[in-house]
Coordinates of N, CA, C and O and ligand atoms in Angstrom, one line a residue:
X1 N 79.2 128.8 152.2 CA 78.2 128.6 151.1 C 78.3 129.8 150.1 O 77.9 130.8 150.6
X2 N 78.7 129.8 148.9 CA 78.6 130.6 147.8 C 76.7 130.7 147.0 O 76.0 130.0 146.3
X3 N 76.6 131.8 147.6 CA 74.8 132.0 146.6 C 74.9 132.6 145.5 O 75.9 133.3 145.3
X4 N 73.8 132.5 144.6 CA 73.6 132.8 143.0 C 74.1 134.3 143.2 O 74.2 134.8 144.3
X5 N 74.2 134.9 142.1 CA 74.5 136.4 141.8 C 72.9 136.9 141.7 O 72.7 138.1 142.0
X6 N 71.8 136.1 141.2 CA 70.1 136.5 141.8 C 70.3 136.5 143.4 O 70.7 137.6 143.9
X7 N 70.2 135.6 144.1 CA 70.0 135.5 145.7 C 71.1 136.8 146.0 O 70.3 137.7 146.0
X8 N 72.0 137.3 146.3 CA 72.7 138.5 146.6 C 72.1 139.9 146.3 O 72.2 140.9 147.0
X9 N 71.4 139.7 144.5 CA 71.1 140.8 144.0 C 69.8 141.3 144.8 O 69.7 142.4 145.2
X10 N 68.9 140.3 145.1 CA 67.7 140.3 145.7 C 67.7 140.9 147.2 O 66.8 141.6 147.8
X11 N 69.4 140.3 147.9 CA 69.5 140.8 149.2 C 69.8 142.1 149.4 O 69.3 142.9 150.2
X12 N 71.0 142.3 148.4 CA 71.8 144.0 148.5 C 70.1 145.2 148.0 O 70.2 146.4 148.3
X13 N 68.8 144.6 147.4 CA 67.8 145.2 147.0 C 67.4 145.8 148.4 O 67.5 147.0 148.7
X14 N 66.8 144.6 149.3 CA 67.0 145.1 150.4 C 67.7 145.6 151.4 O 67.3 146.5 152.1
X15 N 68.7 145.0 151.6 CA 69.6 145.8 152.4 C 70.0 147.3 152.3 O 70.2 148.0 153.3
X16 N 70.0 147.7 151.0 CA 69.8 149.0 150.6 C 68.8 149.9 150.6 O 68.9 151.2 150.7
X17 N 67.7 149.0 150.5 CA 66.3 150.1 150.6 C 65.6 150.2 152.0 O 64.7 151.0 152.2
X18 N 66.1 149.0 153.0 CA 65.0 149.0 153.6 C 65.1 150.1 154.7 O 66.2 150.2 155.1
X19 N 64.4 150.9 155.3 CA 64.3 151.6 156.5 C 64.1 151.6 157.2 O 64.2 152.6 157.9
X20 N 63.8 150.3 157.8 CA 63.8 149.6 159.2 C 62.6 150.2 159.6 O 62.8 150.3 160.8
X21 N 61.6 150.6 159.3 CA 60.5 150.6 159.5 C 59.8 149.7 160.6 O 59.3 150.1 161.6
X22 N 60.0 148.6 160.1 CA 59.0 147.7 161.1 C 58.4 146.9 160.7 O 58.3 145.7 161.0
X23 N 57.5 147.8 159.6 CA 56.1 147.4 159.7 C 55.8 146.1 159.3 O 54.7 145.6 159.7
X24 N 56.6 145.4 158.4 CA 56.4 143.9 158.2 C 56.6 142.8 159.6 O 56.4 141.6 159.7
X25 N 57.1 143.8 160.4 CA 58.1 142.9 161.7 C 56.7 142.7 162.2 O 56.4 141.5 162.6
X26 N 55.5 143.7 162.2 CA 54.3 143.4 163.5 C 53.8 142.4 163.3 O 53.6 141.7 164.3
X27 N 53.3 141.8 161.9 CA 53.0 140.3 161.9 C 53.7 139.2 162.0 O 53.3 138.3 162.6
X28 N 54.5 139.2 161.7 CA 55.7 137.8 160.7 C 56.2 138.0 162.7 O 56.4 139.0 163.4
X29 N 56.4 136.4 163.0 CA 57.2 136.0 164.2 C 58.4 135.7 163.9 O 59.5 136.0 164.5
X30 N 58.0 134.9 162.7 CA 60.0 134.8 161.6 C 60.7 136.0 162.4 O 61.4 135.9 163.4
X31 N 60.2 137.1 161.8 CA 60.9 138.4 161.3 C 61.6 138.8 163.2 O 62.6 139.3 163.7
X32 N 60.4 138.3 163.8 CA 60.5 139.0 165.2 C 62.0 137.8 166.1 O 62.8 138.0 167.0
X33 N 61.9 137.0 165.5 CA 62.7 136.0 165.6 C 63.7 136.1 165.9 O 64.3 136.4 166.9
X34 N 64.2 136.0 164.3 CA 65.8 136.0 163.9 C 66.5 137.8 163.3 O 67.5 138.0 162.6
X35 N 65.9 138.7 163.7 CA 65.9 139.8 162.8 C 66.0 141.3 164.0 O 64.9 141.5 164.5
X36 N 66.7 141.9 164.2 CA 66.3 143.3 164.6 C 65.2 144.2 163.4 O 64.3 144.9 163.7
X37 N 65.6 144.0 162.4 CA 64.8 144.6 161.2 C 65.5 143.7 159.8 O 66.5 143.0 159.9
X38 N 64.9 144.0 158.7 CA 65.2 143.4 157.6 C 66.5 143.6 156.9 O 67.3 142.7 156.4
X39 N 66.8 145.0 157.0 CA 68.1 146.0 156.8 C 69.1 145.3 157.3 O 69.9 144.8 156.6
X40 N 69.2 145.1 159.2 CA 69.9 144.2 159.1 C 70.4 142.5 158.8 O 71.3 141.8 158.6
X41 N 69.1 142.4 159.0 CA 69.0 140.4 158.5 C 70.1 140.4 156.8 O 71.1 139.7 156.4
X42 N 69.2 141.3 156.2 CA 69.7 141.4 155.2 C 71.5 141.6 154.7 O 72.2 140.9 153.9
X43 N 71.8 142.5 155.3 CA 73.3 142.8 155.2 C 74.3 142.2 156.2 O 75.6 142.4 156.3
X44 N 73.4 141.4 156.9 CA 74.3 140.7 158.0 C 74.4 139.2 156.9 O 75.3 138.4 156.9
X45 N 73.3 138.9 156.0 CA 73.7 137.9 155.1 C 74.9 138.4 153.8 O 75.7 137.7 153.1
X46 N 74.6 139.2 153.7 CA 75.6 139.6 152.5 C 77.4 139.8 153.2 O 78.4 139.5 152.5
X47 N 77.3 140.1 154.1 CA 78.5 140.2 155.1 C 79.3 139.0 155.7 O 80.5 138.6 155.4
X48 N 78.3 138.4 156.5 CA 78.6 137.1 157.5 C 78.0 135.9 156.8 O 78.8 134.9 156.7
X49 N 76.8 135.7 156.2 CA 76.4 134.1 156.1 C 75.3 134.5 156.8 O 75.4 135.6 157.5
X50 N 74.1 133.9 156.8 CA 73.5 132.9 157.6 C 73.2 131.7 158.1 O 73.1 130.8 157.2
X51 N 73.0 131.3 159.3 CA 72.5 130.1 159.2 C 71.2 129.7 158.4 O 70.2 130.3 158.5
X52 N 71.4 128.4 157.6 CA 70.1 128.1 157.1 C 68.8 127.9 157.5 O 67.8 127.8 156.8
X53 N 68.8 127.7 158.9 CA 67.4 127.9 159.8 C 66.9 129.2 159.4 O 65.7 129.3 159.3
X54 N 67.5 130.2 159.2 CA 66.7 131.7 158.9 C 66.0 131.6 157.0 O 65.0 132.2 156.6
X55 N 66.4 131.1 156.5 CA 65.6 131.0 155.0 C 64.5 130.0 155.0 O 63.4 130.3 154.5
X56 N 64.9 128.6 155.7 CA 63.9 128.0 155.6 C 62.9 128.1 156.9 O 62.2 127.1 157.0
X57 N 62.8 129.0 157.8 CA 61.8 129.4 158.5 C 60.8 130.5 157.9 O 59.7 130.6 158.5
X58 N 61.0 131.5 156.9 CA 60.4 132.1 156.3 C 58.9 131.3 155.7 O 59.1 130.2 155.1
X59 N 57.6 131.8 155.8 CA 56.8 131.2 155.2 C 56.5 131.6 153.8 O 55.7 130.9 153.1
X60 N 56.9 132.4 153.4 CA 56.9 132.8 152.1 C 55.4 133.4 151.6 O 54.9 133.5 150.5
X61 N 54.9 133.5 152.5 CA 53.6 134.0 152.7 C 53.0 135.7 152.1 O 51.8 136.0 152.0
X62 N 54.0 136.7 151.7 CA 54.4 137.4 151.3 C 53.6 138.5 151.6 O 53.2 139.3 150.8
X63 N 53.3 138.5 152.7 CA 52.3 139.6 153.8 C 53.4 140.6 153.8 O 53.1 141.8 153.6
X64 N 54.8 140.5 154.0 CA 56.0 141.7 154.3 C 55.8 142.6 153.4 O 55.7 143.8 153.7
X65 N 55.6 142.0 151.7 CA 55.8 143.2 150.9 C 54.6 143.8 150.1 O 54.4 144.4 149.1
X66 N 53.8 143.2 151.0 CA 52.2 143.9 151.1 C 52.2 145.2 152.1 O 51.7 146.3 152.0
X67 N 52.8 144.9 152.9 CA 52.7 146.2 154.4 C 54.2 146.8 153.9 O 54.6 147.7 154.5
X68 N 54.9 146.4 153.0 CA 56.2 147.3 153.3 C 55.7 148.5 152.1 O 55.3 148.3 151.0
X69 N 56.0 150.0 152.8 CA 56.2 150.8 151.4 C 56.8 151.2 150.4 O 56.7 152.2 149.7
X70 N 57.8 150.1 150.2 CA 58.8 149.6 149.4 C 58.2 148.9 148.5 O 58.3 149.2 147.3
X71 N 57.3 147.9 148.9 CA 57.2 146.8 148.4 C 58.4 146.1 148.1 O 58.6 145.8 146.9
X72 N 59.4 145.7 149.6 CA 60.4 145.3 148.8 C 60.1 143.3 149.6 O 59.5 143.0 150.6
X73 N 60.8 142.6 148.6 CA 60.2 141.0 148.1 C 61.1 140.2 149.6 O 62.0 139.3 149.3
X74 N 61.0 140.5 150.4 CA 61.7 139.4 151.6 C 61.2 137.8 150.8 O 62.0 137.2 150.2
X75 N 60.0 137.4 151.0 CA 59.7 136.1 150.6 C 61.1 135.6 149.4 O 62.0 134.8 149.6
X76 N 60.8 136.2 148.5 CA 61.6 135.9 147.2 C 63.1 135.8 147.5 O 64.0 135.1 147.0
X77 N 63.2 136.8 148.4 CA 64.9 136.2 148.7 C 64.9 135.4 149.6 O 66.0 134.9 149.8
X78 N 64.0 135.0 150.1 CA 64.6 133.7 151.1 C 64.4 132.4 150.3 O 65.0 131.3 150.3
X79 N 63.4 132.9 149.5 CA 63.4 131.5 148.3 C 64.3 131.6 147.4 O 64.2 130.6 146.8
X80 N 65.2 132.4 146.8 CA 66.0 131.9 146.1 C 67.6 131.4 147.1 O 68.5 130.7 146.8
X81 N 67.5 132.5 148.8 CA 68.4 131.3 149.1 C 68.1 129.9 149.4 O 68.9 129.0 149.5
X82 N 66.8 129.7 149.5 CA 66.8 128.3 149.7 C 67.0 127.1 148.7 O 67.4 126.0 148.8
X83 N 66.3 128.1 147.4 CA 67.0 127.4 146.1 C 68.5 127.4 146.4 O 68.9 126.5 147.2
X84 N 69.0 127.8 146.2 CA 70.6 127.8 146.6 C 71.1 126.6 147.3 O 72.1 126.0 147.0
X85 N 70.5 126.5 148.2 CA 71.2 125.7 149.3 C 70.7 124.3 148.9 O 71.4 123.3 149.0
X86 N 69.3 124.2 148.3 CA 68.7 123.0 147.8 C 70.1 122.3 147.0 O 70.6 121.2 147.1
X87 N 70.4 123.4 146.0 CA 70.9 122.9 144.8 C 72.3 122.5 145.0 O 72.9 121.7 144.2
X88 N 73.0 123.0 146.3 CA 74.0 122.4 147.2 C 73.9 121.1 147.6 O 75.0 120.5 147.7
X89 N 72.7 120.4 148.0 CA 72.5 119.8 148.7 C 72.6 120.3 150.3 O 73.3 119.7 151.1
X90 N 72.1 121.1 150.5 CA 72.4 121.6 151.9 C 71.0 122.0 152.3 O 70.8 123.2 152.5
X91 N 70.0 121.2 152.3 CA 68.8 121.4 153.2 C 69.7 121.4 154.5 O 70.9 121.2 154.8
X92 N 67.9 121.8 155.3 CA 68.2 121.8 156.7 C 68.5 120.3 157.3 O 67.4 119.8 157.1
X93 N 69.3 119.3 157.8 CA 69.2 118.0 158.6 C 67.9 118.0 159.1 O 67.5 116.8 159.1
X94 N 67.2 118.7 159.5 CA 65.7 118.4 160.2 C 64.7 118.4 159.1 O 63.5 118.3 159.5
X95 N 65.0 118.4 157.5 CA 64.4 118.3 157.1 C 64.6 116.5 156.0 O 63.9 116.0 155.2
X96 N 65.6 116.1 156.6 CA 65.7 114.2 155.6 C 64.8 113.6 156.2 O 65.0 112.4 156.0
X97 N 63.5 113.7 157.1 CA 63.0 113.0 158.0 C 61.4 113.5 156.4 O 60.4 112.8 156.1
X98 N 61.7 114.4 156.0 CA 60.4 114.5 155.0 C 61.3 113.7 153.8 O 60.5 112.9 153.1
X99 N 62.2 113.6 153.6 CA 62.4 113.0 152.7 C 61.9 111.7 152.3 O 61.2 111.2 151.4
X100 N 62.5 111.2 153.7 CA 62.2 109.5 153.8 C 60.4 109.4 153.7 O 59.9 108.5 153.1
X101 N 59.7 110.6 154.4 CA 58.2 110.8 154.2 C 58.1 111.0 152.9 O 57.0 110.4 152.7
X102 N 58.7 111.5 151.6 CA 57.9 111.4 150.1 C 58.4 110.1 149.9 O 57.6 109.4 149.2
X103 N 59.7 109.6 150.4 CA 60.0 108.5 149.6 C 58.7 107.0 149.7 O 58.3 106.2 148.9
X104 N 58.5 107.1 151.1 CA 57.2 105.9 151.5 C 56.1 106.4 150.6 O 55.6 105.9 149.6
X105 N 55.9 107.4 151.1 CA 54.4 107.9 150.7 C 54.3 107.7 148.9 O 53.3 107.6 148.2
X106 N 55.4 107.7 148.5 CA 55.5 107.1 146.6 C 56.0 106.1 146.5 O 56.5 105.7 145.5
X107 N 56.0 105.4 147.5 CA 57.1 103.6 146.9 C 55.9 103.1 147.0 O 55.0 103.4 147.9
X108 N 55.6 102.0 145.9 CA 55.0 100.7 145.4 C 54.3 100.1 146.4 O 53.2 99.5 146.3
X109 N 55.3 100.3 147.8 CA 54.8 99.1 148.7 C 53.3 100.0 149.5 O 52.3 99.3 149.8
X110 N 53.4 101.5 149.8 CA 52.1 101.6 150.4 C 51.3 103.1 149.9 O 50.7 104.0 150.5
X111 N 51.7 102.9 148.1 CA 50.7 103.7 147.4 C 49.7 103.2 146.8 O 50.0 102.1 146.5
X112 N 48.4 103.6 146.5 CA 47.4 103.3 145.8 C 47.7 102.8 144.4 O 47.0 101.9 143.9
X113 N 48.6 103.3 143.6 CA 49.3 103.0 142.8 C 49.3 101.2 142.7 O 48.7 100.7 141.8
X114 N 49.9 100.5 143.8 CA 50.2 99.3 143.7 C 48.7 98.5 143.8 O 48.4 97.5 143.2
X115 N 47.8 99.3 144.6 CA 46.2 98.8 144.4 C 45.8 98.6 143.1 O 45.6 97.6 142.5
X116 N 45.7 99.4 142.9 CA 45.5 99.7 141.0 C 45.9 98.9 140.5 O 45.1 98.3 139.8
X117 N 47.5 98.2 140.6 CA 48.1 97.0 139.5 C 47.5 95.9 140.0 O 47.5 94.9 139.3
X118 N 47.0 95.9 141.2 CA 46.7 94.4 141.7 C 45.1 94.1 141.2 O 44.7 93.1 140.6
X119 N 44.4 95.0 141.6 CA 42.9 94.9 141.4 C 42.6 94.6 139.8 O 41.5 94.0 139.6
X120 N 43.5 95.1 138.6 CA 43.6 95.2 137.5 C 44.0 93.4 137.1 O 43.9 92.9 136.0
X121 N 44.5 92.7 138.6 CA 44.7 91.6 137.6 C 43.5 90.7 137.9 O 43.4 89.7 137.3
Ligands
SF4_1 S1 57.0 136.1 153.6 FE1 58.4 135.5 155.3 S2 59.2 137.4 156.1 FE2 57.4 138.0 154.9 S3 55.7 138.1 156.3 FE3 55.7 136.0 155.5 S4 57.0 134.8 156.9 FE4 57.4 137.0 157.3
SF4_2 S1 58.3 147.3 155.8 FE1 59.8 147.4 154.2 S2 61.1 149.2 154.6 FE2 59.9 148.7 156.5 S3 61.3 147.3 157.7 FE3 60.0 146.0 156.5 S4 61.2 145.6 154.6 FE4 62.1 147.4 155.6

């Protein structure tokens, strides 16, 4: 998978600054997850790849760069790789099961939408 020259720049930000501190790790389970620290999550993506289960498990909740003394943006880089991979077509497989969920939930046959044309006649 080739990512934006944003999604790398965002990562080498961190990978470079972070100090492995921690302190974002004591909340976030993400973090506690897939991660020894950010430093390396980070440069192990700029190096190796990740798998896409690690971007789209991030909640994007942005508590990390509230407690980091960096203030450095984890949320934002996992959103622009997930932009990335979107724009691939490379969601997660576990996620075409929402798909088919927006596509019912807006087709004609069981939105309110089609109430509306009917009651109207
Ligand atoms: S934005 Fe992601 S990495 Fe940061 S605290 Fe929330 S879940 Fe954890
Ligand atoms: S709080 Fe900031 S500097 Fe500390 S580990 Fe997390 S991202 Fe790195």
């Amino acid at each position: 998978m080739k990512y934006s020259q944003k999604t790398r720049d965002l990562s080498q930000l961190i990978a470079e600054n972070c100090t492995s501190c921690k302190r974002c790790m004591k909340d976030c389970l993400f973090l506690q997850k897939y991660c020894d620290d950010p430093q390396e999550l980070f440069d192990r993506f700029l190096t190796e790849d990740l798998d896409p289960i690690v971007p789209y498990s991030c909640l994007l909740c942005g508590r990390c760069t509230v407690v980091c003394p960096l203030q450095l943006k984890l949320d934002e880089a996992f959103l622009a790789m997930r932009q990335d991979l979107a724009k691939e077509k490379l969601p997660l497989k576990q996620l075409k099961s929402v798909r088919v969920h927006q596509w019912l939930s807006t087709s004609r046959l069981f939105c309110g939408w089609n109430l509306g044309k009917k009651a109207d006649k």
